[in-house]
XYZ file of C-alpha atoms in Angstrom:
351
model
C 40.491 112.469 109.576
C 39.634 111.688 113.218
C 40.783 108.114 112.621
C 44.412 109.094 112.099
C 46.898 110.567 114.595
C 48.615 113.855 113.890
C 51.778 113.472 111.799
C 50.791 109.922 110.849
C 50.970 109.095 107.179
C 47.517 108.407 105.778
C 46.928 105.728 103.128
C 44.713 106.327 100.124
C 41.566 105.232 101.925
C 40.224 104.467 105.375
C 39.206 100.866 106.072
C 35.932 100.002 107.764
C 34.353 97.011 109.421
C 33.329 94.375 106.865
C 36.374 95.511 104.899
C 39.479 93.383 104.398
C 41.357 93.736 107.731
C 44.697 93.510 105.935
C 44.053 97.048 104.681
C 44.406 98.430 108.206
C 47.693 100.310 108.174
C 47.233 102.765 111.051
C 50.023 103.450 113.489
C 49.862 100.578 116.020
C 51.163 102.899 118.713
C 48.172 105.207 118.372
C 45.609 104.280 121.004
C 43.311 107.026 119.781
C 43.278 105.657 116.240
C 42.651 102.137 117.468
C 39.860 103.324 119.718
C 38.227 105.253 116.865
C 38.350 102.223 114.597
C 36.826 100.033 117.307
C 34.055 102.577 117.895
C 33.304 102.611 114.170
C 33.182 98.829 114.082
C 30.799 98.754 117.025
C 28.649 101.444 115.399
C 28.354 99.409 112.193
C 27.614 96.210 114.127
C 24.947 97.949 116.236
C 23.262 99.443 113.180
C 23.287 96.122 111.302
C 21.829 94.306 114.304
C 19.057 96.866 114.786
C 18.303 96.973 111.056
C 17.984 93.204 110.720
C 16.005 92.885 113.954
C 13.619 95.708 113.119
C 12.938 94.225 109.691
C 11.689 90.982 111.242
C 9.781 92.677 114.075
C 8.115 95.158 111.721
C 6.902 92.291 109.538
C 5.153 90.849 112.588
C 3.933 94.244 113.788
C 2.263 95.295 110.532
C 0.628 91.865 110.342
C -0.988 92.204 113.765
C -1.537 95.981 113.501
C -2.596 96.574 109.847
C -1.155 100.062 109.454
C 2.467 100.859 108.715
C 1.841 104.545 109.496
C 0.485 103.680 112.941
C 3.495 101.477 113.674
C 5.897 104.205 112.518
C 4.209 106.909 114.585
C 4.308 104.618 117.617
C 8.060 104.192 117.076
C 8.576 107.956 116.710
C 6.626 108.681 119.895
C 8.490 105.935 121.764
C 11.842 107.415 120.718
C 10.804 110.902 121.859
C 9.562 109.565 125.196
C 12.717 107.474 125.622
C 15.025 110.438 124.991
C 13.136 112.688 127.395
C 12.910 109.886 129.945
C 16.636 109.152 129.810
C 17.310 112.873 130.113
C 15.028 113.219 133.148
C 16.637 110.230 134.871
C 20.125 111.597 134.260
C 21.138 108.706 131.988
C 21.889 111.300 129.315
C 22.284 115.019 129.835
C 23.005 116.502 126.442
C 19.567 116.746 124.791
C 18.855 120.119 123.203
C 15.452 121.754 123.172
C 13.760 122.592 119.889
C 14.830 125.813 118.197
C 13.744 127.311 114.875
C 17.052 127.262 112.905
C 17.657 123.572 113.610
C 14.005 122.710 113.118
C 14.249 124.087 109.579
C 17.173 121.797 108.786
C 15.602 118.720 110.364
C 12.289 119.337 108.616
C 14.157 118.543 105.412
C 15.305 115.231 106.896
C 11.760 114.335 107.982
C 10.261 115.220 104.598
C 12.907 113.209 102.728
C 12.339 110.283 105.101
C 8.621 110.344 104.329
C 9.376 110.685 100.613
C 11.477 107.513 100.813
C 8.647 105.660 102.570
C 5.956 106.853 100.180
C 7.886 106.258 96.963
C 8.979 102.840 98.266
C 5.351 101.837 98.837
C 4.341 103.092 95.386
C 7.362 101.442 93.745
C 6.428 98.101 95.301
C 2.880 98.627 94.042
C 4.063 98.806 90.419
C 7.270 96.727 90.608
C 8.264 93.454 92.174
C 10.513 93.371 95.243
C 13.486 92.080 93.261
C 13.438 95.097 90.936
C 13.405 97.484 93.901
C 16.397 95.612 95.379
C 18.417 96.203 92.201
C 17.668 99.922 92.173
C 18.523 100.094 95.878
C 21.833 98.356 95.217
C 22.728 101.057 92.673
C 22.219 103.869 95.187
C 25.773 103.723 96.698
C 27.235 104.618 93.285
C 25.024 107.701 92.980
C 25.687 108.660 96.607
C 29.456 108.347 96.038
C 29.223 110.886 93.206
C 27.023 113.189 95.306
C 29.475 112.769 98.200
C 32.194 114.122 95.929
C 30.137 116.945 94.431
C 28.357 118.258 97.525
C 30.114 117.029 100.674
C 33.785 117.452 99.782
C 34.528 113.735 99.876
C 37.124 112.206 97.567
C 35.915 109.763 94.954
C 36.250 106.070 95.898
C 39.361 104.175 94.845
C 39.370 101.815 91.879
C 39.006 98.873 94.240
C 35.943 100.462 95.838
C 34.330 101.260 92.475
C 34.829 97.614 91.498
C 33.198 96.499 94.748
C 30.169 98.774 94.173
C 29.748 97.617 90.578
C 30.040 93.958 91.616
C 27.230 94.447 94.135
C 24.978 95.823 91.386
C 25.864 92.985 89.001
C 25.282 90.413 91.745
C 21.858 91.893 92.502
C 20.958 91.885 88.800
C 22.040 88.235 88.501
C 19.891 87.302 91.511
C 16.856 89.037 90.012
C 17.336 87.369 86.617
C 17.439 83.935 88.240
C 14.403 84.708 90.432
C 11.268 86.566 89.293
C 13.032 88.890 86.853
C 12.409 92.585 86.329
C 8.807 93.730 86.562
C 8.199 97.470 86.130
C 4.788 98.841 85.185
C 5.577 102.460 86.086
C 9.166 103.688 85.842
C 8.322 106.977 87.543
C 7.893 105.566 91.032
C 10.988 103.376 91.094
C 13.137 106.281 89.874
C 11.532 108.624 92.404
C 12.362 106.089 95.117
C 15.947 105.921 93.898
C 16.388 109.708 93.888
C 14.681 110.009 97.295
C 17.125 107.526 98.807
C 20.150 109.317 97.345
C 18.905 112.755 98.417
C 18.113 111.551 101.941
C 21.514 109.937 102.427
C 23.417 113.024 101.267
C 21.258 115.625 103.020
C 21.300 113.848 106.386
C 25.096 113.596 106.232
C 25.245 117.313 105.400
C 23.138 118.183 108.455
C 25.131 115.844 110.711
C 28.403 117.473 109.602
C 27.252 121.094 109.533
C 25.068 121.270 112.661
C 26.844 120.754 115.974
C 24.561 118.461 117.997
C 24.812 115.354 120.100
C 23.516 112.053 118.754
C 20.636 111.973 121.248
C 19.615 115.490 120.243
C 19.500 114.408 116.597
C 17.369 111.414 117.572
C 14.990 113.731 119.434
C 14.688 116.253 116.605
C 14.254 113.682 113.872
C 11.541 111.703 115.656
C 9.584 114.746 116.814
C 9.547 116.261 113.335
C 8.764 112.950 111.587
C 5.423 112.567 113.373
C 3.403 115.277 111.500
C 4.253 114.224 107.892
C 3.790 110.524 108.715
C 0.438 111.328 110.328
C -0.623 113.229 107.207
C 0.402 110.359 104.916
C -1.456 107.876 107.119
C -4.636 109.961 107.007
C -4.290 110.445 103.249
C -4.033 106.691 102.634
C -6.694 105.841 105.228
C -4.331 103.760 107.320
C -6.040 104.607 110.604
C -9.440 103.255 109.568
C -8.617 99.935 111.216
C -9.116 101.607 114.605
C -12.837 101.858 113.790
C -13.047 98.300 112.506
C -15.141 96.133 114.821
C -13.187 93.062 113.739
C -9.889 94.481 114.993
C -8.856 93.729 118.572
C -5.772 94.631 120.588
C -4.475 91.174 121.409
C -1.472 90.413 123.588
C 0.393 89.379 120.450
C -0.374 92.695 118.716
C 0.605 94.809 121.712
C 3.775 92.780 122.247
C 4.844 93.089 118.602
C 4.179 96.846 118.610
C 6.082 97.298 121.869
C 9.113 95.382 120.594
C 9.120 97.376 117.358
C 9.172 100.570 119.441
C 12.094 99.321 121.542
C 14.163 98.420 118.498
C 12.998 101.632 116.834
C 14.681 103.614 119.611
C 17.817 101.556 119.086
C 18.006 102.071 115.333
C 17.321 105.804 115.705
C 20.405 106.151 117.870
C 22.500 103.605 115.945
C 21.693 105.257 112.630
C 22.746 108.774 113.624
C 25.734 107.438 115.546
C 26.956 105.626 112.425
C 26.231 108.531 110.069
C 28.418 110.692 112.300
C 31.407 108.376 111.863
C 31.251 107.321 108.197
C 30.596 108.899 104.818
C 27.166 108.962 103.199
C 28.379 106.373 100.682
C 29.546 103.981 103.390
C 26.284 104.333 105.311
C 24.313 103.643 102.122
C 26.454 100.598 101.375
C 25.977 99.185 104.871
C 22.214 99.563 104.438
C 22.281 97.773 101.078
C 24.348 94.889 102.454
C 21.920 94.537 105.383
C 19.011 94.224 102.944
C 20.847 91.719 100.753
C 21.766 89.673 103.829
C 18.097 89.767 104.892
C 17.029 88.498 101.465
C 19.573 85.681 101.725
C 18.322 84.811 105.212
C 14.708 84.757 104.001
C 15.692 82.333 101.254
C 16.774 79.803 103.892
C 14.098 80.519 106.536
C 10.905 80.980 104.513
C 9.378 78.937 101.734
C 11.219 80.781 98.990
C 13.510 78.439 97.112
C 16.102 80.412 95.164
C 18.343 78.667 92.672
C 21.971 77.904 93.412
C 22.939 80.701 91.017
C 20.685 83.153 92.851
C 22.124 82.257 96.259
C 25.656 82.521 94.859
C 24.838 85.977 93.474
C 23.704 87.197 96.905
C 26.853 85.834 98.540
C 28.955 87.587 95.881
C 27.194 90.874 96.724
C 28.060 90.549 100.405
C 31.649 89.507 99.696
C 32.091 92.426 97.302
C 30.979 94.787 100.050
C 33.854 93.641 102.243
C 36.320 95.017 99.675
C 34.917 98.542 99.821
C 37.183 101.151 101.402
C 35.909 104.480 102.668
C 37.437 107.449 100.847
C 39.212 110.332 102.526
C 38.011 113.894 102.854
C 38.984 115.852 99.764
C 40.779 118.468 101.896
C 43.815 116.194 101.601
C 43.660 116.543 97.837
C 43.254 120.276 98.268
C 46.379 120.490 100.442
C 48.455 118.568 97.920
C 47.229 120.647 95.021
C 47.668 123.841 97.036
C 51.265 122.949 97.849
C 52.029 122.493 94.195
C 50.386 125.845 93.440
C 52.646 127.670 95.845
C 52.511 127.166 99.603
C 49.960 128.260 102.155
C 48.180 130.732 99.862
C 47.555 127.941 97.385
C 46.209 125.674 100.124
C 43.815 128.361 101.338
C 42.575 128.934 97.814
C 41.949 125.222 97.272
C 40.016 125.031 100.561
């Protein structure tokens, strides 16, 4: 693992930000390890900040500009322009041009991203928000299994499994004390769930297998996300508002759209930067905790009075997340098993 110095003894799992700091057992003399941990903490903090900020700004943006597809395309275009602008000014100098082999891989990311958006919209059409939150909270468990099966990651420790299960139970308790489960079409909520899991695992696969800089990934992803989002917007008629005589580009609408684009650039970079440093399961968990924290914040800010039990359940979810520990790469298990099988040949076979 890049978090551990050579010859240093690794514990069973690697601690992250929002994880009990007493689990940090890295060599205190290793400046590289300390620096890597700090960078990971900053990456998680940056992603959480952008995620929470964009959620609020997008709510305002889609209210003033009645088209989520238009807002998304504006964010994609802004990110592309920002990357090329930074590159032209010399702020960054490591942006790759488009090439066919990498386009093929990133097309999968863009299509899965659009699948998540579309199935989420349809799920919310047939289910209440609380039900979608519960299914979203279950996604880290499925991603952890997929991490093990497809990405060579070790399974989480018993403590981490308990943390993931507690988050699900806390979300279920919150829903039962609020509006309860409402599902009129199981197909869409399950499609949303599988889309989320597939997107998390596939993006991590591309990040690990394709050597690119973070800014190059931002550029590729945003460029290739424009066509499918445009097609979905046309299919659902989300650009008809541009022909509506009652719609006007007010200062408030332009300002909200501009701010959503600025934060959109930030979350594009923060997202890929974090995915590079953590497992797919950890990234999924961070996203779930951000959403649960947003729900808790909305309870106090807006006119949505949850019961004491419901608020307690949300707090339990967040606290449970702090006990999660990121698992190691399974190569370590392969080395141990290979040694028992008979030296270097056994290790090579396990790899």
